[in-house]
PDB file of C-alpha atoms in Angstrom:
ATOM      1  CA  ALA Z   1      28.491  90.235  -3.297  1.00  0.00           C
ATOM      2  CA  ALA Z   2      27.223  87.028  -4.827  1.00  0.00           C
ATOM      3  CA  GLY Z   3      27.467  86.846  -8.590  1.00  0.00           C
ATOM      4  CA  VAL Z   4      26.019  84.706 -11.343  1.00  0.00           C
ATOM      5  CA  ILE Z   5      27.489  81.212 -11.268  1.00  0.00           C
ATOM      6  CA  GLN Z   6      27.887  79.104 -14.370  1.00  0.00           C
ATOM      7  CA  SER Z   7      29.016  75.526 -14.641  1.00  0.00           C
ATOM      8  CA  PRO Z   8      30.979  74.019 -16.097  1.00  0.00           C
ATOM      9  CA  ARG Z   9      33.471  76.738 -17.042  1.00  0.00           C
ATOM     10  CA  HIS Z  10      34.874  74.637 -19.871  1.00  0.00           C
ATOM     11  CA  LEU Z  11      33.320  71.789 -21.822  1.00  0.00           C
ATOM     12  CA  ILE Z  12      34.651  69.735 -24.699  1.00  0.00           C
ATOM     13  CA  LYS Z  13      32.223  67.618 -26.689  1.00  0.00           C
ATOM     14  CA  GLU Z  14      32.256  65.755 -29.970  1.00  0.00           C
ATOM     15  CA  LYS Z  15      29.902  66.360 -32.873  1.00  0.00           C
ATOM     16  CA  ARG Z  16      26.426  64.948 -32.379  1.00  0.00           C
ATOM     17  CA  GLU Z  17      26.854  64.725 -28.615  1.00  0.00           C
ATOM     18  CA  THR Z  18      24.717  66.579 -26.082  1.00  0.00           C
ATOM     19  CA  ALA Z  19      25.698  69.202 -23.524  1.00  0.00           C
ATOM     20  CA  THR Z  20      24.009  70.761 -20.515  1.00  0.00           C
ATOM     21  CA  LEU Z  21      25.046  74.173 -19.209  1.00  0.00           C
ATOM     22  CA  LYS Z  22      23.906  75.394 -15.822  1.00  0.00           C
ATOM     23  CA  CYS Z  23      23.321  78.879 -14.489  1.00  0.00           C
ATOM     24  CA  TYR Z  24      22.672  80.025 -10.937  1.00  0.00           C
ATOM     25  CA  PRO Z  25      21.420  83.620 -10.850  1.00  0.00           C
ATOM     26  CA  ILE Z  26      22.199  86.246  -8.246  1.00  0.00           C
ATOM     27  CA  PRO Z  27      20.015  85.613  -5.162  1.00  0.00           C
ATOM     28  CA  ARG Z  28      16.561  87.219  -5.462  1.00  0.00           C
ATOM     29  CA  HIS Z  29      16.952  87.723  -9.205  1.00  0.00           C
ATOM     30  CA  ASP Z  30      13.918  86.356 -10.988  1.00  0.00           C
ATOM     31  CA  THR Z  31      14.987  86.602 -14.622  1.00  0.00           C
ATOM     32  CA  VAL Z  32      17.642  84.618 -16.454  1.00  0.00           C
ATOM     33  CA  TYR Z  33      19.030  85.229 -19.930  1.00  0.00           C
ATOM     34  CA  TRP Z  34      21.281  83.108 -22.139  1.00  0.00           C
ATOM     35  CA  TYR Z  35      23.672  84.574 -24.697  1.00  0.00           C
ATOM     36  CA  GLN Z  36      26.075  82.991 -27.170  1.00  0.00           C
ATOM     37  CA  GLN Z  37      29.323  84.707 -28.149  1.00  0.00           C
ATOM     38  CA  GLY Z  38      31.233  83.300 -31.100  1.00  0.00           C
ATOM     39  CA  PRO Z  39      34.916  84.088 -31.705  1.00  0.00           C
ATOM     40  CA  GLY Z  40      35.364  87.795 -32.424  1.00  0.00           C
ATOM     41  CA  GLN Z  41      31.628  88.429 -32.242  1.00  0.00           C
ATOM     42  CA  ASP Z  42      29.274  90.270 -29.921  1.00  0.00           C
ATOM     43  CA  PRO Z  43      27.035  88.303 -27.552  1.00  0.00           C
ATOM     44  CA  GLN Z  44      23.846  87.130 -29.246  1.00  0.00           C
ATOM     45  CA  PHE Z  45      20.673  86.614 -27.244  1.00  0.00           C
ATOM     46  CA  LEU Z  46      19.309  83.070 -27.171  1.00  0.00           C
ATOM     47  CA  ILE Z  47      16.455  82.864 -24.675  1.00  0.00           C
ATOM     48  CA  SER Z  48      15.216  84.274 -21.361  1.00  0.00           C
ATOM     49  CA  PHE Z  49      12.993  83.193 -18.492  1.00  0.00           C
ATOM     50  CA  TYR Z  50      11.017  85.169 -15.949  1.00  0.00           C
ATOM     51  CA  GLU Z  51       9.522  83.362 -12.975  1.00  0.00           C
ATOM     52  CA  LYS Z  52      10.149  80.004 -14.663  1.00  0.00           C
ATOM     53  CA  MET Z  53       8.286  80.974 -17.832  1.00  0.00           C
ATOM     54  CA  GLN Z  54       9.977  81.703 -21.140  1.00  0.00           C
ATOM     55  CA  SER Z  55       9.837  85.461 -21.573  1.00  0.00           C
ATOM     56  CA  ASP Z  56      11.673  86.024 -24.848  1.00  0.00           C
ATOM     57  CA  LYS Z  57      13.316  83.988 -27.548  1.00  0.00           C
ATOM     58  CA  GLY Z  58      16.111  84.945 -29.895  1.00  0.00           C
ATOM     59  CA  SER Z  59      18.184  83.072 -32.428  1.00  0.00           C
ATOM     60  CA  ILE Z  60      18.185  79.774 -30.550  1.00  0.00           C
ATOM     61  CA  PRO Z  61      18.436  76.644 -32.720  1.00  0.00           C
ATOM     62  CA  ASP Z  62      15.702  74.041 -32.405  1.00  0.00           C
ATOM     63  CA  ARG Z  63      18.390  71.626 -31.173  1.00  0.00           C
ATOM     64  CA  PHE Z  64      18.686  73.756 -28.032  1.00  0.00           C
ATOM     65  CA  SER Z  65      16.205  73.923 -25.197  1.00  0.00           C
ATOM     66  CA  ALA Z  66      16.250  75.625 -21.835  1.00  0.00           C
ATOM     67  CA  GLN Z  67      14.233  75.916 -18.690  1.00  0.00           C
ATOM     68  CA  GLN Z  68      14.205  77.714 -15.367  1.00  0.00           C
ATOM     69  CA  PHE Z  69      13.575  75.709 -12.229  1.00  0.00           C
ATOM     70  CA  SER Z  70      11.732  76.498  -9.003  1.00  0.00           C
ATOM     71  CA  ASP Z  71      14.975  77.667  -7.348  1.00  0.00           C
ATOM     72  CA  TYR Z  72      15.457  80.032 -10.334  1.00  0.00           C
ATOM     73  CA  HIS Z  73      18.507  78.273 -11.681  1.00  0.00           C
ATOM     74  CA  SER Z  74      18.440  77.591 -15.393  1.00  0.00           C
ATOM     75  CA  GLU Z  75      19.811  74.917 -17.689  1.00  0.00           C
ATOM     76  CA  LEU Z  76      20.582  75.151 -21.390  1.00  0.00           C
ATOM     77  CA  ASN Z  77      20.404  71.785 -23.110  1.00  0.00           C
ATOM     78  CA  MET Z  78      22.148  71.398 -26.447  1.00  0.00           C
ATOM     79  CA  SER Z  79      21.743  68.307 -28.589  1.00  0.00           C
ATOM     80  CA  SER Z  80      23.236  67.071 -31.873  1.00  0.00           C
ATOM     81  CA  LEU Z  81      26.157  69.417 -31.350  1.00  0.00           C
ATOM     82  CA  GLU Z  82      27.782  70.919 -34.418  1.00  0.00           C
ATOM     83  CA  LEU Z  83      31.227  72.443 -34.862  1.00  0.00           C
ATOM     84  CA  GLY Z  84      29.580  75.860 -35.181  1.00  0.00           C
ATOM     85  CA  ASP Z  85      28.198  75.585 -31.649  1.00  0.00           C
ATOM     86  CA  SER Z  86      31.696  76.169 -30.303  1.00  0.00           C
ATOM     87  CA  ALA Z  87      31.394  79.465 -28.453  1.00  0.00           C
ATOM     88  CA  LEU Z  88      31.242  81.182 -25.096  1.00  0.00           C
ATOM     89  CA  TYR Z  89      27.838  80.834 -23.490  1.00  0.00           C
ATOM     90  CA  PHE Z  90      26.914  83.510 -20.992  1.00  0.00           C
ATOM     91  CA  CYS Z  91      24.106  83.519 -18.526  1.00  0.00           C
ATOM     92  CA  ALA Z  92      22.872  86.804 -17.083  1.00  0.00           C
ATOM     93  CA  SER Z  93      20.320  87.593 -14.412  1.00  0.00           C
ATOM     94  CA  SER Z  94      18.246  90.572 -13.410  1.00  0.00           C
ATOM     95  CA  SER Z  95      15.427  91.481 -11.074  1.00  0.00           C
ATOM     96  CA  LEU Z  96      12.204  93.089 -12.219  1.00  0.00           C
ATOM     97  CA  ALA Z  97      12.038  94.601  -8.735  1.00  0.00           C
ATOM     98  CA  GLY Z  98      15.112  96.659  -9.544  1.00  0.00           C
ATOM     99  CA  PRO Z  99      16.437  98.345 -12.693  1.00  0.00           C
ATOM    100  CA  SER Z 100      15.695  95.219 -14.716  1.00  0.00           C
ATOM    101  CA  TYR Z 101      17.472  96.431 -17.802  1.00  0.00           C
ATOM    102  CA  GLU Z 102      20.715  95.987 -15.865  1.00  0.00           C
ATOM    103  CA  GLN Z 103      21.701  92.423 -16.505  1.00  0.00           C
ATOM    104  CA  TYR Z 104      24.558  90.883 -14.568  1.00  0.00           C
ATOM    105  CA  PHE Z 105      26.612  88.293 -16.377  1.00  0.00           C
ATOM    106  CA  GLY Z 106      28.307  85.129 -15.227  1.00  0.00           C
ATOM    107  CA  PRO Z 107      31.841  84.160 -16.233  1.00  0.00           C
ATOM    108  CA  GLY Z 108      30.620  82.039 -19.122  1.00  0.00           C
ATOM    109  CA  THR Z 109      30.992  78.444 -20.243  1.00  0.00           C
ATOM    110  CA  ARG Z 110      33.416  77.848 -23.072  1.00  0.00           C
ATOM    111  CA  LEU Z 111      32.068  75.023 -25.227  1.00  0.00           C
ATOM    112  CA  THR Z 112      34.372  73.404 -27.733  1.00  0.00           C
ATOM    113  CA  VAL Z 113      32.882  70.930 -30.195  1.00  0.00           C
ATOM    114  CA  THR Z 114      35.411  68.704 -31.978  1.00  0.00           C
TER     115      THR Z 114
ATOM    116  CA  ASP X   1      21.328  93.643 -39.467  1.00  0.00           C
ATOM    117  CA  GLN X   2      23.484  95.253 -36.777  1.00  0.00           C
ATOM    118  CA  GLN X   3      21.114  97.401 -34.747  1.00  0.00           C
ATOM    119  CA  VAL X   4      23.845  98.580 -32.379  1.00  0.00           C
ATOM    120  CA  LYS X   5      27.139  99.569 -33.935  1.00  0.00           C
ATOM    121  CA  GLN X   6      30.532 100.342 -32.508  1.00  0.00           C
ATOM    122  CA  ASN X   7      32.518 101.427 -35.513  1.00  0.00           C
ATOM    123  CA  SER X   8      35.907 101.559 -33.807  1.00  0.00           C
ATOM    124  CA  PRO X   9      37.253  98.042 -33.180  1.00  0.00           C
ATOM    125  CA  SER X  10      40.097  99.459 -31.109  1.00  0.00           C
ATOM    126  CA  LEU X  11      41.209 102.603 -29.318  1.00  0.00           C
ATOM    127  CA  SER X  12      44.518 103.495 -27.714  1.00  0.00           C
ATOM    128  CA  VAL X  13      44.752 106.262 -25.092  1.00  0.00           C
ATOM    129  CA  GLN X  14      47.489 107.615 -22.886  1.00  0.00           C
ATOM    130  CA  GLU X  15      47.114 107.060 -19.146  1.00  0.00           C
ATOM    131  CA  GLY X  16      45.517 110.082 -17.464  1.00  0.00           C
ATOM    132  CA  ARG X  17      43.827 111.313 -20.646  1.00  0.00           C
ATOM    133  CA  ILE X  18      40.180 110.966 -21.614  1.00  0.00           C
ATOM    134  CA  SER X  19      38.899 107.865 -23.386  1.00  0.00           C
ATOM    135  CA  ILE X  20      35.822 108.314 -25.564  1.00  0.00           C
ATOM    136  CA  LEU X  21      34.023 105.256 -26.878  1.00  0.00           C
ATOM    137  CA  ASN X  22      31.221 105.705 -29.371  1.00  0.00           C
ATOM    138  CA  CYS X  23      28.103 103.750 -30.214  1.00  0.00           C
ATOM    139  CA  ASP X  24      25.318 104.229 -32.767  1.00  0.00           C
ATOM    140  CA  TYR X  25      21.960 102.523 -32.944  1.00  0.00           C
ATOM    141  CA  THR X  26      19.234 102.239 -35.545  1.00  0.00           C
ATOM    142  CA  ASN X  27      16.174 101.032 -33.640  1.00  0.00           C
ATOM    143  CA  SER X  28      14.026 103.876 -32.299  1.00  0.00           C
ATOM    144  CA  MET X  29      12.350 101.449 -29.899  1.00  0.00           C
ATOM    145  CA  PHE X  30      15.443 101.226 -27.728  1.00  0.00           C
ATOM    146  CA  ASP X  31      14.790 102.894 -24.369  1.00  0.00           C
ATOM    147  CA  TYR X  32      17.761 101.914 -22.253  1.00  0.00           C
ATOM    148  CA  PHE X  33      21.414 101.854 -23.085  1.00  0.00           C
ATOM    149  CA  LEU X  34      24.186 100.179 -21.167  1.00  0.00           C
ATOM    150  CA  TRP X  35      27.943  99.904 -21.264  1.00  0.00           C
ATOM    151  CA  TYR X  36      29.707  96.710 -20.297  1.00  0.00           C
ATOM    152  CA  LYS X  37      33.398  96.062 -19.807  1.00  0.00           C
ATOM    153  CA  LYS X  38      34.849  92.662 -20.604  1.00  0.00           C
ATOM    154  CA  TYR X  39      38.182  91.131 -19.715  1.00  0.00           C
ATOM    155  CA  PRO X  40      39.375  87.945 -21.454  1.00  0.00           C
ATOM    156  CA  ALA X  41      37.891  84.747 -19.988  1.00  0.00           C
ATOM    157  CA  GLU X  42      35.363  86.714 -17.934  1.00  0.00           C
ATOM    158  CA  GLY X  43      31.753  87.696 -18.435  1.00  0.00           C
ATOM    159  CA  PRO X  44      30.759  91.274 -19.294  1.00  0.00           C
ATOM    160  CA  THR X  45      30.711  93.550 -16.258  1.00  0.00           C
ATOM    161  CA  PHE X  46      28.012  96.217 -16.049  1.00  0.00           C
ATOM    162  CA  LEU X  47      29.488  99.720 -15.955  1.00  0.00           C
ATOM    163  CA  ILE X  48      26.848 102.376 -16.425  1.00  0.00           C
ATOM    164  CA  SER X  49      23.474 102.856 -18.064  1.00  0.00           C
ATOM    165  CA  ILE X  50      21.209 105.619 -19.286  1.00  0.00           C
ATOM    166  CA  SER X  51      17.508 105.886 -19.929  1.00  0.00           C
ATOM    167  CA  SER X  52      16.251 107.507 -23.121  1.00  0.00           C
ATOM    168  CA  ILE X  53      14.627 110.277 -21.061  1.00  0.00           C
ATOM    169  CA  LYS X  54      18.071 111.520 -20.020  1.00  0.00           C
ATOM    170  CA  ASP X  55      20.982 112.855 -22.002  1.00  0.00           C
ATOM    171  CA  LYS X  56      23.734 112.308 -19.448  1.00  0.00           C
ATOM    172  CA  ASN X  57      24.539 109.975 -16.585  1.00  0.00           C
ATOM    173  CA  GLU X  58      27.672 110.157 -14.508  1.00  0.00           C
ATOM    174  CA  ASP X  59      29.258 107.650 -12.122  1.00  0.00           C
ATOM    175  CA  GLY X  60      32.714 108.466 -10.880  1.00  0.00           C
ATOM    176  CA  ARG X  61      35.170 108.441 -13.763  1.00  0.00           C
ATOM    177  CA  PHE X  62      32.496 107.201 -16.182  1.00  0.00           C
ATOM    178  CA  THR X  63      29.981 109.401 -17.984  1.00  0.00           C
ATOM    179  CA  VAL X  64      27.560 108.296 -20.663  1.00  0.00           C
ATOM    180  CA  PHE X  65      26.044 110.817 -23.077  1.00  0.00           C
ATOM    181  CA  LEU X  66      22.961 110.111 -25.179  1.00  0.00           C
ATOM    182  CA  ASN X  67      21.940 112.036 -28.287  1.00  0.00           C
ATOM    183  CA  LYS X  68      18.550 110.620 -29.225  1.00  0.00           C
ATOM    184  CA  SER X  69      18.111 112.664 -32.369  1.00  0.00           C
ATOM    185  CA  ALA X  70      21.400 111.348 -33.710  1.00  0.00           C
ATOM    186  CA  LYS X  71      20.837 107.868 -32.243  1.00  0.00           C
ATOM    187  CA  HIS X  72      24.294 108.085 -30.760  1.00  0.00           C
ATOM    188  CA  LEU X  73      25.785 107.510 -27.354  1.00  0.00           C
ATOM    189  CA  SER X  74      29.265 107.762 -25.985  1.00  0.00           C
ATOM    190  CA  LEU X  75      31.151 106.648 -22.909  1.00  0.00           C
ATOM    191  CA  HIS X  76      33.746 108.986 -21.453  1.00  0.00           C
ATOM    192  CA  ILE X  77      36.360 107.698 -19.039  1.00  0.00           C
ATOM    193  CA  VAL X  78      38.462 110.323 -17.329  1.00  0.00           C
ATOM    194  CA  PRO X  79      41.140 110.015 -16.216  1.00  0.00           C
ATOM    195  CA  SER X  80      41.950 106.764 -18.002  1.00  0.00           C
ATOM    196  CA  GLN X  81      43.833 104.159 -15.984  1.00  0.00           C
ATOM    197  CA  PRO X  82      45.764 101.049 -17.075  1.00  0.00           C
ATOM    198  CA  GLY X  83      43.100  98.853 -15.439  1.00  0.00           C
ATOM    199  CA  ASP X  84      40.564 100.272 -17.880  1.00  0.00           C
ATOM    200  CA  SER X  85      42.177  98.282 -20.694  1.00  0.00           C
ATOM    201  CA  ALA X  86      39.461  95.869 -21.808  1.00  0.00           C
ATOM    202  CA  VAL X  87      36.804  95.365 -24.464  1.00  0.00           C
ATOM    203  CA  TYR X  88      33.834  97.689 -24.036  1.00  0.00           C
ATOM    204  CA  PHE X  89      30.405  96.704 -25.314  1.00  0.00           C
ATOM    205  CA  CYS X  90      27.531  99.061 -25.874  1.00  0.00           C
ATOM    206  CA  ALA X  91      24.125  97.412 -25.416  1.00  0.00           C
ATOM    207  CA  ALA X  92      20.515  98.484 -25.842  1.00  0.00           C
ATOM    208  CA  SER X  93      17.171  97.282 -24.555  1.00  0.00           C
ATOM    209  CA  PRO X  94      13.723  98.079 -25.970  1.00  0.00           C
ATOM    210  CA  ILE X  95      11.806  98.672 -22.740  1.00  0.00           C
ATOM    211  CA  GLN X  96      12.222  98.005 -19.068  1.00  0.00           C
ATOM    212  CA  GLY X  97      11.369  94.439 -18.222  1.00  0.00           C
ATOM    213  CA  ALA X  98      12.665  90.988 -19.035  1.00  0.00           C
ATOM    214  CA  GLN X  99      14.004  92.147 -22.373  1.00  0.00           C
ATOM    215  CA  LYS X 100      17.017  90.949 -24.245  1.00  0.00           C
ATOM    216  CA  LEU X 101      20.052  93.157 -24.704  1.00  0.00           C
ATOM    217  CA  VAL X 102      21.286  93.907 -28.194  1.00  0.00           C
ATOM    218  CA  PHE X 103      25.053  94.345 -28.217  1.00  0.00           C
ATOM    219  CA  GLY X 104      27.455  96.239 -30.398  1.00  0.00           C
ATOM    220  CA  GLN X 105      30.573  94.563 -31.730  1.00  0.00           C
ATOM    221  CA  GLY X 106      32.787  95.941 -28.976  1.00  0.00           C
ATOM    222  CA  THR X 107      35.765  98.310 -28.854  1.00  0.00           C
ATOM    223  CA  ARG X 108      39.085  97.175 -27.468  1.00  0.00           C
ATOM    224  CA  LEU X 109      40.481  99.974 -25.299  1.00  0.00           C
ATOM    225  CA  THR X 110      44.173 100.011 -24.493  1.00  0.00           C
ATOM    226  CA  ILE X 111      45.522 102.460 -21.946  1.00  0.00           C
ATOM    227  CA  ASN X 112      49.212 103.145 -22.423  1.00  0.00           C
ATOM    228  CA  PRO X 113      51.337 104.093 -19.401  1.00  0.00           C
TER     229      PRO X 113
END
C-alpha cells in the first residue's frame, strides 16, 4: 500500500539559510500534519491542513510557514534557520472520510543545521 | 506541561511473555487514544487505537485497555516477539477530525530472546 512520502530524507543547512520540506500524503487523504521531533523528545505538532486550508496550529515558529497544494501535497518552508531547528520533521496524513484520528506518518526528514 | 505521560523510559521483556506499556493523560477532552511503534530512522507506525466510549480494543497480539476514571491506558503485547523491540508512543486526540495528536515521551521496549 502507498505510504506518506517525504523529501528530502536528509538535509544539511547552515545557520540563517532556508529549507523546504515536502510531503506527499497517502492517496485520497485530505489532511496533512507536520510534527517536529527533537533528539530524545516526543513528536511535537507544528501545523495541519485540511482541504488546502490551515486547520490547526501548534508551536510553529513565525520563521516557518507551510501550505497544502491542490494535489494535497504539502510543503514546510523554514527560514533564518537556527541550530535549534535541527530535528526530525515528520509529515502525517489522514482522511476525514475514515477514522481520521488515525494519522499515518512518513519516514521523516532529518534536518541538520550547522 | 506534558498532557500525555509515559513514565517508563524503557522496558525489557523475555520473548514469549507479555509486554505491558503504560500511559497516563491529564486532559479530559481527549477522546481518542492511539499507540504508535517507531524504529530508528523511520516514522511512527500506527498500531492500535481506542475511542473513549470503549474500555478495550483488541487486534491480534495487541490489546489496548482504557480506564477513563483513572485517565490511564495500557498496551498489552502477547506473546512478545523480538521484532516488537522498538520505541512505543502513546498519543491522544481531542475529538475526531483534523486534530493534532499529543504524544507521550515514548517507552523503549526490548524483547530478549
